[in-house]
GROMACS .gro file of C-alpha atoms in nm:
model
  275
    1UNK     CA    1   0.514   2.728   4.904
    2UNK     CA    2   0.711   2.496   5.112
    3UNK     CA    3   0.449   2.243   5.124
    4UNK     CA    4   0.369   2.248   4.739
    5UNK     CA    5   0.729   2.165   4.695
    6UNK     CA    6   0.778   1.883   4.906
    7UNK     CA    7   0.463   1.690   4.734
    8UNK     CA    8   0.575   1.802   4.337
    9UNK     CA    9   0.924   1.638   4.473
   10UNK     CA   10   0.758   1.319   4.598
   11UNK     CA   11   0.532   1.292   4.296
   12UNK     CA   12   0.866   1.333   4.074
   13UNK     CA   13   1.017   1.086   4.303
   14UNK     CA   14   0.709   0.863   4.255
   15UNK     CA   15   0.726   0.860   3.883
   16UNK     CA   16   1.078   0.814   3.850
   17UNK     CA   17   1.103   0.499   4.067
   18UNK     CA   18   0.836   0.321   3.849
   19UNK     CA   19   1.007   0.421   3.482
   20UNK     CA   20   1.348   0.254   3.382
   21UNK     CA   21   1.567   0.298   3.050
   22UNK     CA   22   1.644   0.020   2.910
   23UNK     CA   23   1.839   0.108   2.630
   24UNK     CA   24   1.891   0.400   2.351
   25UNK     CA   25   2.101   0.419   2.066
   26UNK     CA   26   2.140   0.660   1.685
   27UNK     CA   27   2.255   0.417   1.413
   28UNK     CA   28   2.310   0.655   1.058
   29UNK     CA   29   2.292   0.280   0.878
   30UNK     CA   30   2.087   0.051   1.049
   31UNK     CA   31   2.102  -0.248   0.794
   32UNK     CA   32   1.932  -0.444   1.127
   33UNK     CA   33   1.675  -0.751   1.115
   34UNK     CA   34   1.450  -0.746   1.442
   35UNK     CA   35   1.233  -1.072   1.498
   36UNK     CA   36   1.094  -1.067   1.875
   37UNK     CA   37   0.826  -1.023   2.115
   38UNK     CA   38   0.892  -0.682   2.284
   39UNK     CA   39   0.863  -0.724   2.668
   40UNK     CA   40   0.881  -0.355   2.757
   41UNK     CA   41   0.794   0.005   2.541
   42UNK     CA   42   1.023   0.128   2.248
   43UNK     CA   43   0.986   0.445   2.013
   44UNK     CA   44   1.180   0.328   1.696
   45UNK     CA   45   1.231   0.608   1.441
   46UNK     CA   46   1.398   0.616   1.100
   47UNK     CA   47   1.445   0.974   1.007
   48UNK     CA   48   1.535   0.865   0.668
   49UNK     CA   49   1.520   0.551   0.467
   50UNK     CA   50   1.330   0.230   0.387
   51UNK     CA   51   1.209  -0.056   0.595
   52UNK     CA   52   0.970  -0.363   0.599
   53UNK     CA   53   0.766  -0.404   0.932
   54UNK     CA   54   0.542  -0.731   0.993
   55UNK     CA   55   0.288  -0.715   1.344
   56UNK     CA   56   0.204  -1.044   1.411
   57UNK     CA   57   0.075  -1.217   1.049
   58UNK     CA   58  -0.053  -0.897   0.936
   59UNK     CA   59   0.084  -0.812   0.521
   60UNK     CA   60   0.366  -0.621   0.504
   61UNK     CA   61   0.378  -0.229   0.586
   62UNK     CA   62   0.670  -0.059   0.369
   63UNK     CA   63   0.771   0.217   0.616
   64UNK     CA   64   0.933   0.549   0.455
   65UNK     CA   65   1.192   0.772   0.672
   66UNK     CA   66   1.060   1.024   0.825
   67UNK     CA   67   0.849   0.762   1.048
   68UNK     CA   68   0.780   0.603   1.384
   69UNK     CA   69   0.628   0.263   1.454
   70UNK     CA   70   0.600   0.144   1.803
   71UNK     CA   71   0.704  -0.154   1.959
   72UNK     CA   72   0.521  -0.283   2.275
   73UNK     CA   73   0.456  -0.582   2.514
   74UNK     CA   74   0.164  -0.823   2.324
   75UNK     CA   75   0.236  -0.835   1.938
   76UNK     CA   76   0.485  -1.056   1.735
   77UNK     CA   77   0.715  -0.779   1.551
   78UNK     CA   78   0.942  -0.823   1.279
   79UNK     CA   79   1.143  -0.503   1.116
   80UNK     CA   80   1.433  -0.397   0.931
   81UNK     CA   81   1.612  -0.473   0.619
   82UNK     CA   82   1.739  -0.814   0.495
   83UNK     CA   83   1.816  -0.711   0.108
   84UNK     CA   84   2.162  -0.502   0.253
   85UNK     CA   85   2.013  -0.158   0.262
   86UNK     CA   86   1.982   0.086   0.546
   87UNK     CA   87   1.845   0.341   0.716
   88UNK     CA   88   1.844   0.604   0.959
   89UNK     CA   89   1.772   0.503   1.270
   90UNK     CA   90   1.702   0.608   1.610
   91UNK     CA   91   1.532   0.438   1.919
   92UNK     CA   92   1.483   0.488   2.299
   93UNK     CA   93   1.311   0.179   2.521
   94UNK     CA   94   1.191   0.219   2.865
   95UNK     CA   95   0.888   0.020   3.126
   96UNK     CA   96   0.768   0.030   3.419
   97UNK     CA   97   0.438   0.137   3.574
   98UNK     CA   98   0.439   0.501   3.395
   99UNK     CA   99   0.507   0.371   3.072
  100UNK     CA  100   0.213   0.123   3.118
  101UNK     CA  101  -0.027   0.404   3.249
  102UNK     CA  102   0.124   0.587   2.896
  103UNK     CA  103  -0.006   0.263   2.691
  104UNK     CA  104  -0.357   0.299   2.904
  105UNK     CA  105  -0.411   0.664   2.821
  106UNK     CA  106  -0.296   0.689   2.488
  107UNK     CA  107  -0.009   0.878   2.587
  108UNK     CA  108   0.242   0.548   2.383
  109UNK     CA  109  -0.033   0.532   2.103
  110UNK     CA  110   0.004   0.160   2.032
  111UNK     CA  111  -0.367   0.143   1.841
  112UNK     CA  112  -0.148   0.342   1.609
  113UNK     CA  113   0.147   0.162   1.570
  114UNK     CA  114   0.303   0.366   1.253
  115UNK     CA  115   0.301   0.758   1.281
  116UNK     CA  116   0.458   0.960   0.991
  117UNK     CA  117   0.639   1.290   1.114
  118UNK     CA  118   0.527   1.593   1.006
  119UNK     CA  119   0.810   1.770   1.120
  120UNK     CA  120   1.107   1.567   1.107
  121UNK     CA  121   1.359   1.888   1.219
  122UNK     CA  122   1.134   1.971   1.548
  123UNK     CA  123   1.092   1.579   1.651
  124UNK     CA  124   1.484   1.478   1.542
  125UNK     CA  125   1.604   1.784   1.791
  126UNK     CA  126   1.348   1.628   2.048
  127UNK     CA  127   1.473   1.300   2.006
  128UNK     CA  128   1.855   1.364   1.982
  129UNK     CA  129   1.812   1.602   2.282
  130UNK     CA  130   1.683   1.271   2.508
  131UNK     CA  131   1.966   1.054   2.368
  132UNK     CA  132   2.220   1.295   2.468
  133UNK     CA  133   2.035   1.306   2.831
  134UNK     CA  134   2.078   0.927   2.864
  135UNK     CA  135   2.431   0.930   2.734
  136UNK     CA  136   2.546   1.133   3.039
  137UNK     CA  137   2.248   0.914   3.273
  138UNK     CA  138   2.008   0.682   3.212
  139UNK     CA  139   1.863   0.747   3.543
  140UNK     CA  140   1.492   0.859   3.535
  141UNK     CA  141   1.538   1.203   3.665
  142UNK     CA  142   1.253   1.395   3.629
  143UNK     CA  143   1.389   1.631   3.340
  144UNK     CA  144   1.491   1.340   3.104
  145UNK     CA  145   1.126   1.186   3.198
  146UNK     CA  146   0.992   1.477   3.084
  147UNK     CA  147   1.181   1.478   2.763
  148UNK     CA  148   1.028   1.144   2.690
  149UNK     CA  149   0.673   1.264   2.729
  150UNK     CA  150   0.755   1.550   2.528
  151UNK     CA  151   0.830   1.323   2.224
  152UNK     CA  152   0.515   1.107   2.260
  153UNK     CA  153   0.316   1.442   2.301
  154UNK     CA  154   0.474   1.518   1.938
  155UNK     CA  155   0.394   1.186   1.836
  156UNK     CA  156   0.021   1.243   1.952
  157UNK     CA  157   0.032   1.519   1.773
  158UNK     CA  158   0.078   1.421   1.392
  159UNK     CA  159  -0.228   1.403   1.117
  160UNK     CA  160  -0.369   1.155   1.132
  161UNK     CA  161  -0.314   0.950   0.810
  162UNK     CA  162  -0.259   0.607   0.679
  163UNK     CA  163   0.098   0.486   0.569
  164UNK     CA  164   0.079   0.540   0.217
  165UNK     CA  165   0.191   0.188   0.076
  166UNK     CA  166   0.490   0.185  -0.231
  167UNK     CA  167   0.364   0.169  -0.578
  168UNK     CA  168   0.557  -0.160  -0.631
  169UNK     CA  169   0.307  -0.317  -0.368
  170UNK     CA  170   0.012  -0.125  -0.469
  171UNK     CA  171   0.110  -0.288  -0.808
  172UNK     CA  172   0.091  -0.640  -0.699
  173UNK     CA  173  -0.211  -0.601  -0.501
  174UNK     CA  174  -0.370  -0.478  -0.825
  175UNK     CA  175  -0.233  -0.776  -1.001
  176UNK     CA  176  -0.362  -1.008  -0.688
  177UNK     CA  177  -0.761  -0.843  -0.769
  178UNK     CA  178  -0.677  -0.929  -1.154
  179UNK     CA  179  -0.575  -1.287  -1.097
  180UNK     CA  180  -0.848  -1.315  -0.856
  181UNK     CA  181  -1.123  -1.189  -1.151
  182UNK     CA  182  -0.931  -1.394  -1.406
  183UNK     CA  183  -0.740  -1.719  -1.263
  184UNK     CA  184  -0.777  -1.919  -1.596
  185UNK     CA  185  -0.546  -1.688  -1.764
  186UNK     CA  186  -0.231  -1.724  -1.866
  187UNK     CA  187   0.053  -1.566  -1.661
  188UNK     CA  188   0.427  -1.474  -1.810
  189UNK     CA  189   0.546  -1.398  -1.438
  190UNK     CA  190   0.859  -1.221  -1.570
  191UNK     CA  191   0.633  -1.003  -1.778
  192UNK     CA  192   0.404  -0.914  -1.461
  193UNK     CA  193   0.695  -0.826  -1.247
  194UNK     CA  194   0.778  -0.583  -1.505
  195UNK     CA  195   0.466  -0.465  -1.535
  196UNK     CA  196   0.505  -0.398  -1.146
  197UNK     CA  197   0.801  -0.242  -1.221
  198UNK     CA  198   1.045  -0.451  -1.029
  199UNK     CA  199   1.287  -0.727  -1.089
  200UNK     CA  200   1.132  -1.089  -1.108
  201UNK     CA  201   1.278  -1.190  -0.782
  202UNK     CA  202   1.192  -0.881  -0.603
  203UNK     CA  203   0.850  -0.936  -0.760
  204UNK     CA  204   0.816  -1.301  -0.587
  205UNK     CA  205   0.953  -1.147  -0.292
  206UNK     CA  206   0.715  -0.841  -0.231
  207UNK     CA  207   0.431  -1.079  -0.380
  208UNK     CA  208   0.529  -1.375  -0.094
  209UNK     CA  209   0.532  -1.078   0.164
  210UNK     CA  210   0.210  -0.976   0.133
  211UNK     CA  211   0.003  -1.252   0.060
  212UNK     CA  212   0.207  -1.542   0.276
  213UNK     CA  213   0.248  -1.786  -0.083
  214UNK     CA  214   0.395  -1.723  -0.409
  215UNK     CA  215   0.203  -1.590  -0.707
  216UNK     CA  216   0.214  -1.896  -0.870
  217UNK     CA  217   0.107  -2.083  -0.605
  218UNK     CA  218  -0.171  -1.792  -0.528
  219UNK     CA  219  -0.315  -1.850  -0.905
  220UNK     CA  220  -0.370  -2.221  -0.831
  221UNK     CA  221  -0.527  -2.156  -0.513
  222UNK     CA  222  -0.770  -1.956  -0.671
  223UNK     CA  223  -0.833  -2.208  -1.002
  224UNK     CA  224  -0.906  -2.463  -0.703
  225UNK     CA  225  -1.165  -2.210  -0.542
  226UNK     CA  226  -1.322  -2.143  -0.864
  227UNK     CA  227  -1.392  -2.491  -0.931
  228UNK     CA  228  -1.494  -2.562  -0.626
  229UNK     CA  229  -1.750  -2.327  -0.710
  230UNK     CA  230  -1.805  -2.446  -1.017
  231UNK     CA  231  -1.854  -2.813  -0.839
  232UNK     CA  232  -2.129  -2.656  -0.592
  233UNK     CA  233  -2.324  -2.509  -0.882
  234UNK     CA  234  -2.391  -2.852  -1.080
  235UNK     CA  235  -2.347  -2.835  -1.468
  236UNK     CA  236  -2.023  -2.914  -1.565
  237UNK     CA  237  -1.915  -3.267  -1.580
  238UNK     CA  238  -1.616  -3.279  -1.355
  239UNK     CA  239  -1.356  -3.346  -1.641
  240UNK     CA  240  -1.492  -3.005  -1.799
  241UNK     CA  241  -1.423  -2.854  -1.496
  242UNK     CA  242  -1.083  -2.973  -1.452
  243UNK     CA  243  -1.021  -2.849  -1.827
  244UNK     CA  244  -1.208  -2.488  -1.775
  245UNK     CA  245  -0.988  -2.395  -1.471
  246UNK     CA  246  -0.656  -2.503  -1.646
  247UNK     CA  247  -0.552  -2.815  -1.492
  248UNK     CA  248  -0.311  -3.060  -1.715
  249UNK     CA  249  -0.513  -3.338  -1.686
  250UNK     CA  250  -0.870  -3.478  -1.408
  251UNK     CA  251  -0.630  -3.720  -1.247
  252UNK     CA  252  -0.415  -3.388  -1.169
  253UNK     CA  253  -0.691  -3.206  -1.104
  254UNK     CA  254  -0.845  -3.465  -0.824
  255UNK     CA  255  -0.528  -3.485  -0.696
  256UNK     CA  256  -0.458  -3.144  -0.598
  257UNK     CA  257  -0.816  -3.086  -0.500
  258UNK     CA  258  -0.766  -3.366  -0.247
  259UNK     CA  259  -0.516  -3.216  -0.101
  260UNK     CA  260  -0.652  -2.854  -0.062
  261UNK     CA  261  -1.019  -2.928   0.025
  262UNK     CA  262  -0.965  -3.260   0.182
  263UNK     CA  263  -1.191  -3.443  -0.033
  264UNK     CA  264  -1.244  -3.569  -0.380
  265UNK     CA  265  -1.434  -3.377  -0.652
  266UNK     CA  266  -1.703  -3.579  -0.702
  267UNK     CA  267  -1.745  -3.645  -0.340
  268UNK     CA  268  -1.701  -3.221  -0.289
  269UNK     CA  269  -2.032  -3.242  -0.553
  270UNK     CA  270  -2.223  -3.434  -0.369
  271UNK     CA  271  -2.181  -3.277  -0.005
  272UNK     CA  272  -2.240  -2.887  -0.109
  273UNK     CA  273  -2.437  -2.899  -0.434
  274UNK     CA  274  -2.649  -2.564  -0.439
  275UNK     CA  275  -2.454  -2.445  -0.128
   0.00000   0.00000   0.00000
């Protein structure tokens, strides 16, 4: 009995020296804006309220309190709030050789980067119970380890199911497809953003989020890709073209072409005709 007690102790020893706390915290209103790479492992978790996260240039994910996304050593992360609101927010970071033998084994699920909670009372008890453990030590003691593993167990444990997105955004992304079906028609932005059921700069704001231009700029972007396909299929003279997709005028039309595809129309025409 002796024996098995000496090597659990060294194996506890073992663990602790190769996992350090970096840093903890409970903030009721986080009204934060986090734009880093992560160096070491962090469980962020807003019990309640809203947030925007970004993982490298990947759209937009609209998180919803109760929630966890990881942050981690590779990707670009960007989080938080930058319109004044807040929410609830809790976090614990930590590295080392365990928490990298964690990422390995799926243990720190970072495939899975956003977890909702099922059960927000059992996991905020977990959580708050480790914060109070590092507010008396952060020291990596083999109980307050073990605290830590029992949250990512939890986390492990959640359905599995896909963050669902706001109906705002699931608004514009419908309005994206439409545009994308229909760029030569006409476009009262104020009355889309209604239609989306937000204010017209909240509109260009969510729209800008998660497609990386503005809408307006998004409709001419696809006018120039359908007359670029218009210009590979032959047909059309290229002043018809111009006048089909909505441009003001060819010498606007050739202009902005230039710029986007590098090349003139007619010159376009003649390189990928029936391509």
């Amino acid at each position: 009995m002796y024996f098995i007690f000496i090597i659990l102790y060294y194996l506890i020893m073992a663990s602790s020296v190769n996992i350090e706390f970096i840093g903890f915290n409970h903030v009721p209103q986080c009204n934060a804006w986090v734009d880093k790479f992560f160096t070491y492992y962090v469980v962020q978790y807003a019990e309640r309220g809203e947030l925007d996260l970004f993982i490298d240039k990947k759209p937009v994910i609209k998180l919803n309190g109760p929630v966890v996304w990881l942050t981690f050593p590779g990707p670009y992360f960007r989080f938080g709030r930058r319109d004044g609101g807040t929410w609830h927010h809790r976090f614990v970071s930590f590295n080392g050789k365990v928490p990298d033998s964690y990422a390995k084994n799926g243990l720190f699920p970072s495939s899975t980067p956003v977890i909702e909670i099922s059960e927000p009372l059992k996991f905020t008890e977990s959580f708050d119970s480790l914060l109070s453990r590092l507010a008396i030590s952060t020291e990596p003691s083999f109980r307050t380890v073990h605290m830590l593993e029992e949250i990512l167990v939890q986390l492990g444990e959640q359905p599995v199911g896909v963050v669902e997105e706001p109906e705002p955004v699931k608004n514009i992304r419908r309005i994206a497809k439409d545009i994308e079906s229909d760029p030569f028609k006409d476009r009262d932005w104020r009355k889309t953003a209604k239609d989306a059921g937000v204010s017209y700069p909240h509109f260009r704001r969510l729209f800008h989020e998660t497609y990386k231009t503005p809408p307006t700029r998004f409709l001419l972007l696809k006018r120039l890709e359908k007359s670029a396909s218009m210009l590979r299929t032959g047909g059309n003279k290229i002043e018809e073209i111009a006048e089909t997709c909505k441009f003001y005028d060819l010498y606007h039309f050739s202009k902005l072409f230039k710029k986007y595809y590098g090349t003139a129309p007619g010159e376009y025409r003649r390189n990928h005709m029936g391509r």
